Coordinates of C-alpha atoms and ligand atoms in Angstrom, one line a residue:
M4 CA -20.9 -29.8 8.9
S5 CA -17.1 -28.5 9.5
H6 CA -15.3 -27.9 12.8
C7 CA -14.2 -24.8 14.5
R8 CA -10.5 -24.0 13.6
I9 CA -10.2 -22.6 17.3
C10 CA -11.9 -25.1 19.5
G11 CA -12.8 -28.2 17.6
G12 CA -16.7 -27.9 18.0
P13 CA -19.4 -27.9 15.5
V14 CA -19.9 -25.0 13.1
R15 CA -23.2 -24.2 11.8
E16 CA -23.5 -22.6 8.3
F17 CA -25.5 -19.7 7.9
F18 CA -25.0 -18.4 4.4
D19 CA -23.6 -20.0 1.3
F20 CA -22.3 -17.7 -1.2
G21 CA -21.7 -20.6 -3.5
R22 CA -18.8 -20.8 -6.1
Q23 CA -16.5 -17.8 -5.6
P24 CA -13.2 -16.6 -7.0
V25 CA -10.1 -15.7 -5.0
S26 CA -11.1 -12.1 -4.5
D27 CA -7.6 -10.2 -4.9
V28 CA -6.3 -11.8 -8.1
F29 CA -7.4 -9.6 -10.9
P30 CA -6.7 -11.4 -14.4
R31 CA -5.4 -9.9 -17.3
P32 CA -8.2 -10.1 -20.3
E33 CA -6.2 -13.0 -21.7
E34 CA -6.0 -14.8 -18.2
I35 CA -9.7 -15.1 -18.1
G36 CA -10.9 -18.5 -17.3
T37 CA -7.6 -19.3 -15.1
E38 CA -9.0 -18.1 -11.8
H39 CA -9.3 -20.3 -8.8
F40 CA -12.9 -20.9 -7.5
Y41 CA -13.9 -22.3 -4.1
R42 CA -17.1 -22.5 -2.1
L43 CA -17.7 -19.4 0.2
A44 CA -19.8 -20.2 3.2
V45 CA -19.8 -18.8 6.5
G46 CA -20.9 -20.5 9.9
F47 CA -20.9 -20.0 13.6
C48 CA -19.3 -22.1 16.3
D49 CA -21.8 -22.8 19.1
T50 CA -19.0 -23.6 21.5
C51 CA -16.8 -20.7 21.3
T52 CA -18.9 -18.4 19.0
M53 CA -16.2 -17.9 16.4
V54 CA -17.9 -17.2 13.1
Q55 CA -15.7 -18.4 10.3
Q56 CA -15.6 -20.1 6.8
S57 CA -16.3 -23.6 6.1
Q58 CA -13.7 -23.9 3.4
E59 CA -10.0 -22.5 3.6
V60 CA -8.2 -21.1 0.5
S61 CA -4.5 -21.9 0.4
R62 CA -2.6 -19.0 1.4
D63 CA -0.4 -19.3 -1.6
R64 CA -3.3 -18.4 -3.9
M65 CA -4.7 -15.6 -1.6
F66 CA -1.2 -13.8 -1.1
P67 CA 1.2 -14.2 -3.9
A68 CA 4.2 -12.2 -4.8
D69 CA 2.2 -9.8 -7.0
Y70 CA -0.7 -9.5 -4.3
P71 CA -2.3 -6.1 -5.7
Y72 CA -3.6 -4.4 -2.5
R73 CA -1.7 -1.4 -1.4
S74 CA -2.8 0.0 1.9
S75 CA -1.4 3.4 1.2
G76 CA -4.0 4.0 -1.6
S77 CA -6.4 5.7 1.0
A78 CA -5.6 9.1 2.7
L79 CA -8.0 7.9 5.5
M80 CA -6.1 4.9 6.2
R81 CA -2.7 6.8 6.1
R82 CA -4.0 9.2 8.8
H83 CA -5.3 6.2 10.7
F84 CA -2.1 4.4 10.8
E85 CA 0.0 7.4 11.5
A86 CA -2.2 8.3 14.4
T87 CA -1.8 4.6 15.6
A88 CA 1.9 4.8 15.3
L89 CA 2.2 7.7 17.3
H90 CA 0.0 6.3 20.1
Y91 CA 2.3 3.4 20.5
L92 CA 5.4 5.4 20.0
E93 CA 4.3 7.4 23.3
T94 CA 3.2 4.1 24.9
E95 CA 4.4 0.5 24.3
L96 CA 7.4 1.6 22.3
R97 CA 9.0 4.0 24.8
G98 CA 12.2 3.5 26.8
D99 CA 15.6 1.8 25.8
D100 CA 15.7 0.3 22.3
P101 CA 12.2 -1.2 22.0
F102 CA 11.6 -3.6 19.1
Y103 CA 8.5 -3.5 17.0
V104 CA 7.4 -6.3 14.6
E105 CA 4.4 -5.9 12.3
I106 CA 2.6 -8.8 10.7
G107 CA 1.1 -8.1 7.3
C108 CA 2.7 -4.7 7.0
N109 CA 2.0 -4.5 3.0
D110 CA 3.5 -1.2 1.7
G111 CA 4.5 0.0 4.9
I112 CA 1.6 2.5 5.7
M113 CA 2.3 1.8 9.4
L114 CA 5.7 0.7 9.4
G115 CA 7.1 3.9 7.9
S116 CA 6.1 5.9 10.8
V117 CA 7.9 3.6 13.4
R118 CA 10.9 3.6 11.2
A119 CA 10.9 7.3 10.7
A120 CA 10.8 7.8 14.6
G121 CA 14.2 5.8 14.6
V122 CA 12.7 2.7 16.4
R123 CA 13.9 -1.0 15.6
H124 CA 11.3 -2.6 13.5
L125 CA 10.6 -5.6 11.2
G126 CA 7.8 -6.2 9.2
V127 CA 6.5 -9.3 7.8
D128 CA 4.6 -10.1 4.7
P129 CA 4.7 -12.6 1.9
A130 CA 3.3 -10.1 -0.7
E131 CA 6.7 -9.6 -2.2
D132 CA 5.8 -6.4 -4.5
A133 CA 4.0 -4.5 -1.6
A134 CA 6.9 -5.5 0.7
R135 CA 9.4 -3.8 -1.9
V136 CA 7.5 -0.7 -1.4
A137 CA 7.8 -0.6 2.1
G138 CA 11.4 -1.3 1.7
A139 CA 12.2 1.3 -1.0
G140 CA 10.9 3.6 2.0
G141 CA 13.5 2.4 4.2
S142 CA 11.6 0.2 6.4
R143 CA 13.0 -3.4 7.1
V144 CA 10.8 -6.2 6.0
H145 CA 11.1 -10.1 5.9
V146 CA 9.1 -11.5 3.0
G147 CA 7.4 -14.7 3.8
F148 CA 4.2 -15.8 5.9
F149 CA 4.1 -15.2 9.9
E150 CA 3.9 -18.5 11.8
E151 CA 5.2 -20.3 14.8
S152 CA 8.9 -20.7 13.4
T153 CA 9.1 -17.0 12.3
G154 CA 8.4 -16.1 15.5
H155 CA 11.2 -18.1 17.0
R156 CA 13.4 -17.0 14.4
I157 CA 13.0 -13.4 14.8
R158 CA 13.2 -13.8 18.4
E159 CA 16.8 -15.6 18.1
T160 CA 18.3 -13.3 15.5
E161 CA 16.8 -10.1 16.5
G162 CA 15.4 -10.2 20.2
A163 CA 12.3 -9.8 21.8
A164 CA 9.6 -7.5 20.7
R165 CA 7.7 -5.0 22.9
L166 CA 4.9 -4.7 20.5
V167 CA 3.8 -7.1 17.8
F168 CA 1.0 -5.2 15.7
S169 CA -1.2 -6.6 12.8
A170 CA -3.9 -4.7 10.9
N171 CA -6.3 -6.5 8.8
T172 CA -4.3 -9.6 8.9
I173 CA -4.9 -11.9 11.8
S174 CA -8.5 -12.8 10.8
H175 CA -7.1 -13.8 7.3
I176 CA -5.0 -16.4 8.8
A177 CA -6.8 -19.7 9.5
Y178 CA -3.8 -21.2 11.3
A179 CA -4.3 -19.0 14.3
D180 CA -2.7 -21.4 16.8
S181 CA 0.7 -21.2 14.7
V182 CA 0.3 -17.3 14.9
F183 CA -0.3 -17.2 18.5
A184 CA 2.6 -19.7 19.2
G185 CA 4.9 -17.6 17.2
V186 CA 3.8 -14.4 18.9
R187 CA 4.3 -16.2 22.3
A188 CA 7.9 -16.9 21.6
L189 CA 8.4 -13.4 20.2
L190 CA 7.1 -11.3 22.9
A191 CA 9.0 -9.6 25.6
E192 CA 7.9 -9.9 29.0
G193 CA 5.2 -7.6 29.5
G194 CA 4.7 -7.0 25.9
V195 CA 1.8 -6.9 23.8
F196 CA 0.2 -8.3 20.7
V197 CA -2.1 -5.9 19.2
F198 CA -4.3 -6.6 16.3
E199 CA -7.5 -4.9 14.5
D200 CA -9.9 -6.4 12.2
R201 CA -13.4 -5.7 10.7
Y202 CA -15.8 -6.0 13.6
L203 CA -18.5 -8.9 13.3
G204 CA -21.1 -6.5 15.3
D205 CA -20.9 -3.9 12.4
I206 CA -21.1 -6.5 9.7
V207 CA -24.1 -8.1 11.2
H208 CA -26.0 -5.1 12.0
H209 CA -25.4 -2.8 8.9
T210 CA -25.5 -6.0 6.6
Y211 CA -22.0 -5.5 5.3
F212 CA -22.1 -8.9 3.6
D213 CA -19.5 -8.0 1.1
Q214 CA -17.0 -8.3 4.1
I215 CA -17.4 -12.0 3.6
Y216 CA -14.7 -13.2 1.1
D217 CA -11.8 -15.5 1.0
E218 CA -9.3 -13.4 3.1
H219 CA -11.6 -12.8 5.9
F220 CA -11.5 -16.2 7.3
Y221 CA -12.6 -15.4 10.6
L222 CA -15.1 -12.5 11.5
F223 CA -14.2 -11.4 15.0
S224 CA -16.2 -10.4 17.8
V225 CA -14.8 -9.5 21.5
R226 CA -16.2 -12.8 22.9
S227 CA -14.7 -15.1 20.1
V228 CA -11.3 -13.1 20.4
Q229 CA -11.2 -13.3 24.2
A230 CA -12.1 -17.1 23.8
M231 CA -9.4 -17.5 21.2
A232 CA -6.7 -15.7 23.1
E233 CA -7.3 -17.7 26.1
T234 CA -7.1 -21.0 24.2
Y235 CA -3.7 -20.1 23.1
G236 CA -2.5 -18.9 26.7
F237 CA -3.2 -15.1 26.2
D238 CA -5.5 -12.6 27.8
L239 CA -7.7 -10.2 26.1
V240 CA -6.8 -7.0 28.0
D241 CA -8.1 -4.0 26.0
V242 CA -10.5 -3.5 23.2
E243 CA -11.2 -0.3 21.2
H244 CA -13.9 0.2 18.6
L245 CA -12.7 2.2 15.7
P246 CA -14.8 3.5 12.7
V247 CA -12.5 2.6 9.8
H248 CA -13.6 0.1 7.2
G249 CA -17.1 0.4 8.2
G250 CA -16.2 -0.9 11.7
T251 CA -13.1 -2.3 13.1
M252 CA -12.2 -3.6 16.6
R253 CA -8.6 -3.3 18.1
Y254 CA -7.7 -6.2 20.3
T255 CA -5.0 -5.9 22.7
T256 CA -3.7 -9.3 24.1
A257 CA -1.0 -10.1 26.6
R258 CA 0.4 -13.7 27.8
A259 CA -1.9 -15.0 30.4
G260 CA -1.4 -13.3 33.9
E261 CA 1.0 -10.3 32.6
R262 CA -1.5 -7.6 32.3
T263 CA -4.8 -6.7 34.2
P264 CA -7.8 -6.3 31.9
R265 CA -9.0 -2.6 31.2
E266 CA -12.7 -1.7 32.1
S267 CA -13.1 -1.8 28.2
V268 CA -13.3 -5.4 28.2
P269 CA -16.2 -6.0 30.4
R270 CA -18.0 -2.7 28.7
L271 CA -17.7 -3.8 25.2
L272 CA -18.8 -7.5 26.1
A273 CA -21.7 -6.3 27.7
A274 CA -22.2 -4.0 24.7
E275 CA -21.9 -7.0 22.5
R276 CA -24.4 -9.1 24.4
E277 CA -27.1 -6.5 23.4
L278 CA -25.9 -7.2 19.7
K279 CA -26.8 -10.9 20.3
L280 CA -24.0 -12.0 18.4
A281 CA -23.9 -15.5 20.5
E282 CA -27.4 -16.0 19.2
W283 CA -28.2 -18.3 16.3
S284 CA -31.3 -16.1 15.4
T285 CA -29.2 -13.3 14.6
Y286 CA -27.4 -15.2 11.8
E287 CA -30.7 -16.2 10.2
S288 CA -32.0 -12.7 10.3
F289 CA -28.8 -11.6 8.6
A290 CA -28.9 -14.3 6.2
A291 CA -32.5 -13.3 5.1
K292 CA -31.4 -9.4 4.9
I293 CA -28.5 -10.4 2.5
E294 CA -30.8 -12.0 0.3
S295 CA -33.3 -9.3 0.2
N296 CA -30.4 -6.6 -0.4
C297 CA -28.9 -8.6 -3.3
R298 CA -32.4 -9.0 -4.7
E299 CA -33.0 -5.3 -4.6
L300 CA -29.7 -4.3 -6.2
I301 CA -30.2 -6.8 -8.9
S302 CA -33.5 -5.5 -9.6
L303 CA -32.4 -1.9 -9.6
L304 CA -29.6 -2.6 -12.0
V305 CA -31.7 -4.4 -14.4
D306 CA -34.3 -1.5 -14.3
L307 CA -31.4 0.8 -15.1
R308 CA -30.1 -1.0 -18.0
E309 CA -33.8 -1.3 -19.4
Q310 CA -34.1 2.6 -19.0
G311 CA -30.7 2.7 -21.0
K312 CA -28.8 4.4 -18.2
R313 CA -25.0 4.1 -18.0
V314 CA -23.8 2.4 -14.8
L315 CA -20.2 2.1 -13.6
G316 CA -18.5 0.8 -10.5
Y317 CA -16.0 2.5 -8.2
G318 CA -13.5 0.6 -6.3
A319 CA -12.4 -2.8 -7.6
T320 CA -12.6 -4.1 -3.9
C321 CA -12.3 -7.7 -2.7
K322 CA -15.8 -6.8 -1.2
S323 CA -17.2 -6.3 -4.6
A324 CA -16.2 -10.0 -5.4
T325 CA -18.6 -11.3 -3.3
V326 CA -21.2 -8.8 -4.6
T327 CA -20.9 -9.3 -8.1
N328 CA -20.3 -13.0 -8.2
Y329 CA -23.1 -13.9 -5.8
C330 CA -25.5 -11.3 -7.6
G331 CA -24.6 -12.2 -11.0
I332 CA -23.3 -8.5 -12.1
G333 CA -21.2 -8.5 -14.9
P334 CA -20.1 -6.0 -17.7
D335 CA -23.7 -5.8 -18.9
L336 CA -24.8 -4.2 -16.0
V337 CA -21.7 -2.4 -14.7
S338 CA -19.5 -1.4 -17.6
F339 CA -16.1 -1.0 -16.0
V340 CA -15.2 -0.2 -12.6
C341 CA -12.7 2.6 -11.7
D342 CA -10.0 2.0 -9.5
S343 CA -6.9 4.1 -8.4
T344 CA -4.6 1.1 -7.9
R345 CA -2.2 0.8 -10.7
E346 CA -1.6 -2.9 -10.3
K347 CA -5.3 -3.6 -10.8
Q348 CA -6.1 -1.2 -13.9
H349 CA -6.4 -2.7 -17.2
R350 CA -7.3 -6.1 -15.8
V351 CA -10.6 -7.4 -15.0
T352 CA -12.5 -8.1 -11.6
P353 CA -12.3 -11.9 -10.4
G354 CA -15.1 -14.1 -11.6
A355 CA -17.4 -11.3 -13.0
H356 CA -14.9 -10.1 -15.4
I357 CA -15.9 -6.4 -15.3
P358 CA -13.0 -4.3 -16.9
I359 CA -11.1 -2.0 -14.5
R360 CA -9.9 1.5 -15.4
P361 CA -8.2 4.2 -14.0
P362 CA -10.3 7.0 -12.1
E363 CA -9.6 9.4 -14.8
S364 CA -12.1 7.3 -17.0
F365 CA -15.0 8.0 -14.6
A366 CA -15.2 11.6 -16.0
S367 CA -15.4 10.9 -19.7
P368 CA -18.2 11.1 -19.8
Y369 CA -19.8 10.8 -16.4
P370 CA -22.1 7.8 -16.2
D371 CA -25.7 8.2 -14.9
Y372 CA -25.1 5.9 -11.9
A373 CA -22.0 4.5 -10.1
V374 CA -22.1 1.5 -7.7
L375 CA -19.8 2.6 -4.9
F376 CA -17.9 -0.6 -4.1
A377 CA -15.5 1.1 -2.0
W378 CA -18.1 2.5 0.4
N379 CA -15.8 2.4 3.2
H380 CA -14.0 5.2 1.5
A381 CA -17.1 7.0 0.7
E382 CA -16.1 10.4 2.2
E383 CA -12.9 10.5 0.4
I384 CA -14.2 9.3 -3.1
M385 CA -17.3 11.3 -3.2
A386 CA -15.2 14.4 -2.3
K387 CA -12.9 13.8 -5.1
E388 CA -15.7 13.1 -7.3
Q389 CA -17.8 16.0 -6.6
E390 CA -18.4 16.8 -10.1
F391 CA -20.1 13.6 -10.9
R392 CA -22.9 14.4 -8.6
A393 CA -23.1 18.1 -9.7
A394 CA -23.5 16.6 -13.3
G395 CA -26.5 14.9 -12.2
G396 CA -24.9 11.6 -11.5
R397 CA -26.1 9.2 -8.6
W398 CA -24.2 6.8 -6.3
I399 CA -25.9 3.4 -5.5
L400 CA -25.1 1.7 -2.4
Y401 CA -26.2 -1.7 -1.3
A402 CA -25.6 -1.8 2.7
P403 CA -26.9 -1.5 5.2
D404 CA -29.8 -1.0 2.4
V405 CA -29.9 -0.5 -1.3
R406 CA -30.0 3.1 -1.6
V407 CA -29.5 5.9 -4.4
V408 CA -28.0 8.9 -3.2
Ligands
SAH700 N1 -1.9 -4.0 7.5 C1 -2.4 -3.5 6.2 C2 -2.5 -4.7 5.2 C3 -3.7 -5.5 5.1 S1 -3.9 -6.8 3.9 C4 -3.6 -2.7 6.3 O1 -4.2 -2.9 7.4 O2 -4.0 -2.2 5.4 C5 -3.3 -8.2 4.6 C6 -1.9 -8.3 4.6 O3 -1.4 -9.6 5.1 C7 -1.4 -8.7 2.9 O4 -0.4 -7.8 2.7 C8 -0.9 -10.1 3.1 O5 0.1 -10.3 2.2 C9 -0.4 -10.3 4.4 N2 -0.4 -11.6 5.1 C10 -1.2 -12.6 4.8 N3 -0.8 -13.6 5.6 C11 0.2 -13.3 6.5 C12 0.9 -14.0 7.2 N4 0.8 -15.2 7.7 N5 2.1 -13.3 7.9 C13 2.1 -12.0 7.5 N6 1.4 -11.2 6.6 C14 0.5 -11.9 5.8
TYD701 P1 -10.5 -1.4 0.5 O1 -11.9 -0.9 0.6 O2 -9.5 -0.7 1.2 O3 -10.2 -2.9 0.5 P2 -10.9 -4.3 0.1 O4 -10.2 -4.6 -1.3 O5 -10.0 -5.0 1.4 O6 -12.3 -4.5 0.1 O7 -10.2 -1.1 -1.4 C1 -10.4 0.2 -1.6 C2 -10.0 0.2 -3.2 O8 -10.6 1.5 -3.8 C3 -8.8 0.0 -3.5 O9 -8.7 -0.7 -4.8 C4 -8.4 1.3 -4.2 C5 -9.6 2.1 -4.6 N1 -9.7 3.4 -4.2 C6 -10.0 4.4 -5.2 O10 -10.2 4.0 -6.4 N2 -10.0 5.7 -5.0 C7 -9.9 6.1 -3.9 O11 -9.8 7.5 -3.6 C8 -9.7 5.3 -2.7 C9 -9.6 5.9 -1.4 C10 -9.8 3.8 -2.9
ZN702 ZN1 -15.1 -22.8 18.6

């Protein structure tokens, strides 16, 4: 049994995916076999309710200089972060010389809008290649991991931040104590620390089990984030449920006693009680549903192979690493995966070693079926690939249920 990284209490494991590769490192064909594997297992802390992994992968392995993920690859996410930036430019970032800090800015998808408004800003991200893209767009980025010392250093050299924002990053950082201590040092009085991450309630109730992979060390809920914030001297003062990435929650925190919590906090805590995220039986049912979805997916793919159908994948996502490696899906079942990210093309998927090709390869000729690994971008991808369905092709989805559409 492992111990909770937040409160030290015992963590009960509810699912073990076994040996899994680091999900966002795509080997070149000649590098196959050099990947780093670890045991991917998730558990529930009976004390503070935080869902978390049993084993931590080192941050240098997960986020090397050539980390290939590029946030701006999705039009939906570009719109989401433009709207988010606009919202904060009209609220927290108004007034005299506000300072904006972003943890995990990646290619500058959000930072760019803050910069364009002429607001003083600094992004922090260890992924040097992605950060260079943000820098080329004119944004200021510090290449490195945010931790306690970073917060102190930025405060000393650049002053206090009115808003510290982070999307899809805080849940990736096991050393939450250090991050909160850094933010605590960096925030201006009355300032806020806002972060958004995949929501545990959606993951469990829609069986989005592929959201479980190395980078998602924690799966946050409103209750567990409130407990975590309080542990580190913060209050949870606002929460907002957003549709992106299959269901995301945005948490607004402030130093304890500095802001009055909005009604959204008790409202969403009450909604969450209906989801029974603090009950062990919920995780037992989730585990059983993961098993049955995986069994059905495999038997579908094996049937299609026996019928001589051609099957491809769409989206070389981190999420797909869990699906392909746990279900044992290799190039014998899915011949290749199309992905628009140049940094992933002509490499292979981690562990399962399915070749990755540019989206242009999808149409020549269209396959009979395509597993939509980037299901969170379904609307955008299905719109781009309308002709696939028109030509008789069918999409395969594996959550909430295995379906052919
Ligand atoms: N915010 C973007 C990127 C999310 S990917 C979006 O929502 O699309 C997660 C990013 O966090 C990666 O670019 C990774 O390099 C970065 N990251 C990981 N650990 C970090 C840390 N301790 N401090 C700052 N950035 C970190
Ligand atoms: P995403 O689901 O955002 O993230 P994760 O890796 O965290 O699971 O990744 C989407 C992937 O899908 C990314 O590699 C880019 C690719 N993609 C396309 O190939 N075409 C598209 O139209 C879109 C929107 C994404
Ligand atoms: Zn705990």
